[in-house]
Amino acid sequence: MMIDYQELLSEVGRTLRPNVIRKLTALANSGKVISFAAGAPSVDTFPIAEIAEIAIQTVRDKGKAALQYGATRGLGSLLEGVIAIMAERGVRCSADEVVMTTGSQQGLDLIARLLFSPGDIALVELPSYIGGIIALHNGQARMVGVKQDDDGMVIDDLREKLEQAKAQGRRVKCIYTIPNFQNPSGVTLSFERRKALLALADEYDFLIIEDDPYYELYFAEDATELKPLVAMNRERVIYLSSFSKTLAPGLRTAWVVAPKAFSAKIETLKEGADLSSSVFDQAIVAEAIRSGLVAKRLPEIRRFYQVRRDAMLETLERHAPAGARWTKPVGGFFLWMELAGKVDTTEILPQVIERGIAYVPGQPFFVDDGGTNTLRLAYSKESPERIAEGIEMLCNILKQS
């Protein structure tokens, strides 16, 4: 008897979406192409020797606890470290407002599952992070896009979308935003627009999911414009951040800061998902914070990525096809490019890969089916020399498309 597995699936199970970036990962890591696709930190920034030493010390001195199950909310010493980090970002919080998660992606998934009933509206930026879109989709939210420009989310368009929902008798439950060096666009939400967004959240009574994994990767000397939204309004904002970009993603250690009533719900839901994140990984990260390893490395990491950003921008200035536009990120990993005319960046990707270059087409980052003539370029993986070589080659291909 043939089993119809599709018929047995839930509504979510029948509508799961793949992550197109993950599909490109194996190719991007093969070494056979110059990859602008993978939005991962460079392995050259990993403090391998230091982490190895901390791991050995952790097993030797704390092995009985570190190799055991742990508290769902997180390891106590790591919660203290996160509280100190949040204080540096202008946020005073307590341990009962913080939940450690297995990467920020788990945090997004848990939040979406807690917030949404089928058809509830979530506003997202155009374009927006694919992982966030997937989490909201799996939470059965109805996503509506809000335009962006070089200063981030366009507030007039945000108000228009809010009014449209109101006229339809529907409530917007939240907006999902990456305010600093957004993935995929690389743009940063201006300070004035941060204030306007928070004012609209109060006026229309919605929550803000603030995804902030790139906060520490700024290239300017002054980071005051990057003030987290959660530092400006504790009640309206659910905040996520991560150690994946500043230490190592393989440790899968991130956190959520939320009002106590909400963080308690996240903790309960996480308990059913994985009991707890790896205590061993958390212990390594906690020691990396305590010893100063994380803070000490930040200036070097910022210089590392700024040099690569500069190489990409300089090469685009010299070789970009006529009519092309691109963002000029002041931090993070990504640059966004929009081509003139009716070029379909998904359609031409196979021939680009054949020539030894990889990027991510822009269309999957849009919830309104737009962006066919756009692409995301990550400068985090390759050396400055390979970036210059690859961008020149890519631009020559695009000129022929």
Coordinates of C-alpha atoms in Angstrom, one line a residue:
M1 CA 0.0 0.0 0.0
M2 CA 1.4 3.4 -1.0
I3 CA 1.3 6.0 1.7
D4 CA 0.3 9.5 0.7
Y5 CA 2.7 11.4 3.0
Q6 CA 1.7 14.7 1.6
E7 CA -1.9 14.1 2.8
L8 CA -0.6 13.5 6.3
L9 CA 1.3 16.7 6.6
S10 CA 0.0 19.8 8.5
E11 CA -0.7 23.0 6.6
V12 CA 2.7 24.3 7.6
G13 CA 4.3 21.0 6.5
R14 CA 2.7 21.2 3.1
T15 CA 3.9 24.8 2.5
L16 CA 7.5 24.7 3.8
R17 CA 9.9 26.9 1.8
P18 CA 13.5 26.0 1.1
N19 CA 16.2 28.6 1.7
V20 CA 17.8 29.4 -1.6
I21 CA 21.0 30.7 0.1
R22 CA 21.5 27.3 1.8
K23 CA 21.3 25.6 -1.5
L24 CA 24.2 27.8 -2.8
T25 CA 26.3 27.1 0.3
A26 CA 28.0 23.9 -1.0
L27 CA 28.9 25.6 -4.2
A28 CA 30.1 28.7 -2.5
N29 CA 32.4 26.8 -0.2
S30 CA 33.8 24.6 -3.0
G31 CA 36.7 26.9 -3.8
K32 CA 35.9 26.6 -7.5
V33 CA 34.1 29.9 -7.7
I34 CA 34.6 33.4 -6.4
S35 CA 31.6 33.5 -4.1
F36 CA 29.6 36.6 -3.3
A37 CA 26.7 34.3 -2.3
A38 CA 27.5 33.0 1.2
G39 CA 26.6 35.5 3.9
A40 CA 28.7 33.8 6.5
P41 CA 31.7 35.3 8.4
S42 CA 35.1 34.5 7.1
V43 CA 36.9 31.6 8.7
D44 CA 40.0 33.8 8.8
T45 CA 38.2 35.7 11.7
F46 CA 37.7 32.6 13.8
P47 CA 39.9 32.6 17.0
I48 CA 40.6 28.9 16.6
A49 CA 43.5 28.6 19.0
E50 CA 41.8 30.6 21.7
I51 CA 38.5 28.6 21.4
A52 CA 40.5 25.3 21.5
E53 CA 42.2 26.4 24.7
I54 CA 38.9 27.5 26.3
A55 CA 37.2 24.2 25.2
I56 CA 40.0 22.2 26.8
Q57 CA 39.8 24.3 30.0
T58 CA 36.0 24.0 30.1
V59 CA 36.0 20.2 29.8
R60 CA 38.8 19.9 32.3
D61 CA 37.5 22.3 35.0
K62 CA 33.7 22.3 34.3
G63 CA 33.1 19.1 32.3
K64 CA 30.5 17.6 34.6
A65 CA 28.3 20.6 34.3
A66 CA 29.2 21.6 30.7
L67 CA 28.5 18.2 29.2
Q68 CA 25.1 17.8 31.0
Y69 CA 21.7 19.1 30.2
G70 CA 21.2 22.7 31.1
A71 CA 18.6 25.3 32.0
T72 CA 16.3 26.2 29.1
R73 CA 16.7 29.9 29.5
G74 CA 20.5 29.6 29.4
L75 CA 23.7 29.1 31.3
G76 CA 23.8 31.6 34.2
S77 CA 27.3 32.9 33.5
L78 CA 26.4 33.5 29.8
L79 CA 23.2 35.3 30.8
E80 CA 25.3 37.6 32.9
G81 CA 27.7 38.2 30.0
V82 CA 24.8 39.0 27.7
I83 CA 23.3 41.4 30.2
A84 CA 26.6 43.3 30.3
I85 CA 26.7 43.4 26.5
M86 CA 23.2 44.8 26.4
A87 CA 24.1 47.4 28.9
E88 CA 26.9 48.6 26.5
R89 CA 24.2 48.9 23.8
G90 CA 22.1 51.1 26.1
V91 CA 19.7 48.5 27.4
R92 CA 19.4 47.6 31.1
C93 CA 17.8 44.2 31.4
S94 CA 17.6 41.3 33.8
A95 CA 18.1 37.6 33.5
D96 CA 14.4 36.9 33.3
E97 CA 14.2 39.1 30.2
V98 CA 16.9 37.1 28.3
V99 CA 16.7 33.7 26.6
M100 CA 19.6 32.0 25.0
T101 CA 18.8 30.4 21.7
T102 CA 20.5 28.0 19.2
G103 CA 21.3 30.7 16.7
S104 CA 19.1 33.7 16.0
Q105 CA 17.2 31.6 13.6
Q106 CA 15.7 29.6 16.5
G107 CA 14.8 32.8 18.1
L108 CA 12.9 34.0 15.0
D109 CA 11.1 30.7 14.8
L110 CA 10.0 30.7 18.4
I111 CA 8.9 34.3 18.2
A112 CA 6.9 33.7 15.1
R113 CA 5.2 30.6 16.6
L114 CA 4.2 32.6 19.7
L115 CA 2.9 35.7 17.9
F116 CA 0.9 34.6 14.9
S117 CA -2.3 32.9 14.2
P118 CA -3.0 32.0 10.5
G119 CA -3.5 35.2 8.5
D120 CA -2.1 37.7 11.1
I121 CA -0.2 40.5 9.3
A122 CA 3.5 40.9 9.7
L123 CA 5.2 43.8 7.9
V124 CA 8.7 43.2 6.5
E125 CA 11.2 45.3 4.6
L126 CA 11.5 45.1 0.9
P127 CA 13.9 43.3 0.6
S128 CA 14.1 41.2 3.8
Y129 CA 16.2 38.4 5.2
I130 CA 15.2 35.0 3.8
G131 CA 15.5 33.3 7.2
G132 CA 13.1 35.8 8.7
I133 CA 10.7 35.4 5.9
I134 CA 10.8 31.6 6.3
A135 CA 10.2 31.9 10.1
L136 CA 7.2 34.2 9.6
H137 CA 5.9 32.0 6.8
N138 CA 6.1 28.9 9.0
G139 CA 4.3 30.9 11.8
Q140 CA 1.5 31.3 9.2
A141 CA 1.8 35.1 9.1
R142 CA 0.6 37.1 6.1
M143 CA 3.6 39.2 5.1
V144 CA 3.3 42.7 3.6
G145 CA 6.3 44.5 2.3
V146 CA 7.5 48.0 3.2
K147 CA 9.8 49.9 0.8
Q148 CA 13.4 50.8 1.7
D149 CA 15.7 53.5 0.4
D150 CA 19.3 54.4 1.4
D151 CA 18.1 55.4 4.9
G152 CA 16.2 52.2 5.5
M153 CA 12.5 51.7 5.8
V154 CA 10.4 54.4 4.2
I155 CA 8.2 55.7 6.9
D156 CA 5.5 57.1 4.6
D157 CA 5.1 53.7 3.0
L158 CA 5.0 52.1 6.4
R159 CA 2.1 54.4 7.4
E160 CA 0.4 53.7 4.1
K161 CA 0.5 49.9 4.7
L162 CA -0.7 50.4 8.3
E163 CA -3.7 52.4 7.1
Q164 CA -4.5 49.9 4.4
A165 CA -4.6 47.1 7.0
K166 CA -6.8 49.3 9.2
A167 CA -9.2 50.0 6.4
Q168 CA -9.5 46.3 5.8
G169 CA -10.4 45.8 9.5
R170 CA -7.1 43.9 10.0
R171 CA -4.5 44.5 12.7
V172 CA -0.8 44.5 12.0
K173 CA 0.8 42.5 14.8
C174 CA 4.4 43.3 14.2
I175 CA 7.1 44.6 11.9
Y176 CA 10.3 42.6 11.4
T177 CA 13.3 44.7 10.8
I178 CA 17.1 44.5 10.6
P179 CA 18.0 48.1 11.3
N180 CA 21.8 47.9 11.1
F181 CA 23.6 46.9 7.9
Q182 CA 20.5 45.0 6.8
N183 CA 20.7 41.5 5.3
P184 CA 20.3 41.6 2.3
S185 CA 20.5 45.3 1.3
G186 CA 23.3 46.5 3.6
V187 CA 21.3 49.7 4.4
T188 CA 21.1 51.2 7.9
L189 CA 17.9 52.6 9.4
S190 CA 18.5 56.3 10.1
F191 CA 18.1 57.6 13.7
E192 CA 15.2 59.8 12.7
R193 CA 13.4 56.9 11.1
R194 CA 14.0 54.8 14.2
K195 CA 12.2 57.4 16.3
A196 CA 9.4 57.5 13.7
L197 CA 9.0 53.7 13.6
L198 CA 8.7 53.6 17.4
A199 CA 6.1 56.4 17.3
L200 CA 4.0 54.4 14.8
A201 CA 4.3 51.3 16.9
D202 CA 2.7 53.2 19.7
E203 CA 0.1 54.8 17.5
Y204 CA -1.0 51.6 15.7
D205 CA -0.3 49.2 18.6
F206 CA 2.1 46.7 17.1
L207 CA 5.4 45.0 18.2
I208 CA 8.8 45.3 16.6
I209 CA 11.0 42.3 16.0
E210 CA 14.5 43.8 15.9
D211 CA 17.0 41.4 14.4
D212 CA 20.5 42.9 15.1
P213 CA 23.3 40.3 14.4
Y214 CA 25.6 42.8 12.8
Y215 CA 25.5 45.5 15.4
E216 CA 29.2 45.3 16.3
L217 CA 30.4 45.2 12.7
Y218 CA 30.4 49.0 12.0
F219 CA 33.1 50.7 10.0
A220 CA 32.6 54.3 11.3
E221 CA 34.3 55.5 14.5
D222 CA 31.0 56.8 15.9
A223 CA 28.3 54.1 16.4
T224 CA 25.7 56.3 18.2
E225 CA 23.4 56.3 15.2
L226 CA 23.2 52.5 15.6
K227 CA 21.3 52.7 18.9
P228 CA 19.0 49.7 19.1
L229 CA 15.3 50.3 19.0
V230 CA 15.0 48.2 22.2
A231 CA 17.1 50.8 24.0
M232 CA 14.5 53.4 23.0
N233 CA 11.4 51.4 23.8
R234 CA 11.6 48.3 26.0
E235 CA 7.9 47.5 25.9
R236 CA 7.4 47.4 22.1
V237 CA 10.6 45.7 20.9
I238 CA 11.7 42.0 20.9
Y239 CA 15.4 42.0 20.3
L240 CA 17.6 39.3 18.8
S241 CA 21.4 39.2 18.5
S242 CA 24.1 36.6 18.1
F243 CA 27.7 35.6 18.6
S244 CA 27.9 34.1 15.1
K245 CA 29.4 37.1 13.5
T246 CA 31.8 38.1 16.3
L247 CA 33.0 34.8 17.5
A248 CA 32.0 31.7 15.4
P249 CA 28.7 30.6 14.0
G250 CA 29.4 26.9 14.7
L251 CA 28.9 27.7 18.4
R252 CA 25.2 28.4 17.5
T253 CA 24.8 30.8 20.4
A254 CA 22.4 33.7 20.2
W255 CA 19.9 35.5 22.5
V256 CA 16.5 37.2 22.7
V257 CA 15.7 40.1 25.0
A258 CA 12.0 40.6 25.5
P259 CA 9.5 41.8 28.2
K260 CA 9.3 39.3 31.0
A261 CA 5.9 38.0 30.1
F262 CA 7.0 37.3 26.6
S263 CA 10.4 35.9 27.4
A264 CA 8.7 33.4 29.8
K265 CA 6.6 32.2 26.9
I266 CA 9.7 31.9 24.7
E267 CA 11.4 29.8 27.4
T268 CA 8.4 27.5 27.6
L269 CA 8.2 27.0 23.8
K270 CA 12.0 26.4 23.6
E271 CA 11.7 23.8 26.3
G272 CA 9.5 21.8 24.0
A273 CA 11.8 22.4 21.0
D274 CA 15.2 21.4 22.4
L275 CA 15.2 21.4 26.2
S276 CA 18.2 23.7 26.1
S277 CA 20.9 24.9 23.8
S278 CA 24.3 23.3 24.1
V279 CA 25.7 24.0 27.6
F280 CA 29.2 23.2 26.3
D281 CA 28.9 25.9 23.6
Q282 CA 27.4 28.4 26.0
A283 CA 30.3 27.8 28.5
I284 CA 32.8 28.5 25.8
V285 CA 31.1 31.7 24.8
A286 CA 30.7 32.8 28.4
E287 CA 34.5 32.3 29.0
A288 CA 35.3 34.2 25.7
I289 CA 33.3 37.1 27.1
R290 CA 34.8 36.9 30.6
S291 CA 38.3 36.7 29.3
G292 CA 37.8 39.7 27.0
L293 CA 38.4 37.7 23.9
V294 CA 35.2 38.9 22.2
A295 CA 35.7 42.6 22.9
K296 CA 39.4 42.5 22.1
R297 CA 38.9 41.1 18.6
L298 CA 36.2 43.6 17.5
P299 CA 38.4 46.3 16.1
E300 CA 40.4 43.8 14.0
I301 CA 37.2 42.2 12.7
R302 CA 35.8 45.6 11.7
R303 CA 39.0 46.4 9.8
F304 CA 38.9 43.0 8.1
Y305 CA 35.5 43.5 6.6
Q306 CA 35.9 47.2 5.9
V307 CA 38.9 46.4 3.6
R308 CA 36.7 43.9 1.7
R309 CA 33.8 46.3 1.5
D310 CA 36.1 48.9 0.0
A311 CA 37.5 46.5 -2.6
M312 CA 34.0 45.8 -3.8
L313 CA 32.8 49.4 -3.9
E314 CA 36.0 50.6 -5.7
T315 CA 35.7 47.9 -8.3
L316 CA 32.0 48.6 -8.9
E317 CA 32.8 52.2 -9.4
R318 CA 35.2 51.3 -12.2
H319 CA 33.3 48.5 -13.9
A320 CA 29.6 48.4 -13.1
P321 CA 27.2 48.3 -16.1
A322 CA 25.4 51.4 -17.2
G323 CA 22.4 52.3 -15.1
A324 CA 23.2 50.0 -12.2
R325 CA 22.8 51.2 -8.7
W326 CA 24.2 49.8 -5.5
T327 CA 24.1 50.5 -1.7
K328 CA 27.2 51.7 0.2
P329 CA 27.0 49.8 3.5
V330 CA 28.7 51.3 6.6
G331 CA 29.1 47.9 8.2
G332 CA 28.1 44.3 8.0
F333 CA 28.6 41.8 5.2
F334 CA 26.3 42.9 2.3
L335 CA 25.9 45.2 -0.7
W336 CA 22.7 45.3 -2.8
M337 CA 22.8 45.9 -6.5
E338 CA 19.9 46.9 -8.8
L339 CA 20.4 46.5 -12.6
A340 CA 18.9 48.7 -15.3
G341 CA 16.3 47.2 -17.7
K342 CA 14.6 43.8 -17.5
V343 CA 17.6 41.6 -16.5
D344 CA 16.4 38.6 -14.5
T345 CA 19.3 37.8 -12.1
T346 CA 17.8 34.3 -11.4
E347 CA 17.7 33.4 -15.0
I348 CA 21.3 34.4 -15.7
L349 CA 22.8 32.9 -12.6
P350 CA 23.7 29.5 -14.2
Q351 CA 25.9 31.2 -16.8
V352 CA 27.5 33.4 -14.2
I353 CA 28.3 30.3 -12.1
E354 CA 29.8 28.6 -15.2
R355 CA 32.2 31.6 -15.5
G356 CA 33.3 31.0 -11.9
I357 CA 31.2 33.6 -10.0
A358 CA 28.3 33.2 -7.5
Y359 CA 25.8 35.6 -6.1
V360 CA 22.3 35.4 -4.6
P361 CA 19.5 36.6 -6.9
G362 CA 17.4 39.3 -5.2
Q363 CA 13.8 38.0 -5.9
P364 CA 13.6 35.5 -3.0
F365 CA 14.2 38.4 -0.5
F366 CA 10.9 40.1 -1.6
V367 CA 7.5 39.1 -0.3
D368 CA 5.7 40.9 -3.2
D369 CA 7.5 39.0 -6.0
G370 CA 9.6 42.0 -6.9
G371 CA 13.3 42.4 -7.2
T372 CA 13.9 40.3 -10.4
N373 CA 16.6 42.7 -11.5
T374 CA 18.5 42.8 -8.2
L375 CA 21.2 40.7 -6.5
R376 CA 22.9 40.5 -3.1
L377 CA 26.7 40.6 -3.1
A378 CA 28.5 39.5 0.1
Y379 CA 32.0 40.7 0.7
S380 CA 32.6 38.6 3.8
K381 CA 34.1 35.5 2.4
E382 CA 36.7 36.4 -0.3
S383 CA 40.0 38.2 -0.1
P384 CA 40.2 41.8 -1.4
E385 CA 42.1 40.6 -4.5
R386 CA 39.5 37.9 -5.3
I387 CA 36.7 40.4 -4.7
A388 CA 38.2 42.8 -7.2
E389 CA 38.8 40.1 -9.7
G390 CA 35.3 38.6 -9.3
I391 CA 33.4 41.8 -9.4
E392 CA 35.2 42.9 -12.6
M393 CA 34.3 39.5 -14.2
L394 CA 30.7 39.7 -12.9
C395 CA 30.3 43.3 -14.3
N396 CA 31.6 42.2 -17.7
I397 CA 29.0 39.4 -17.8
L398 CA 26.2 41.7 -16.7
K399 CA 27.1 44.1 -19.5
Q400 CA 26.5 41.4 -22.0
S401 CA 23.1 40.3 -20.4

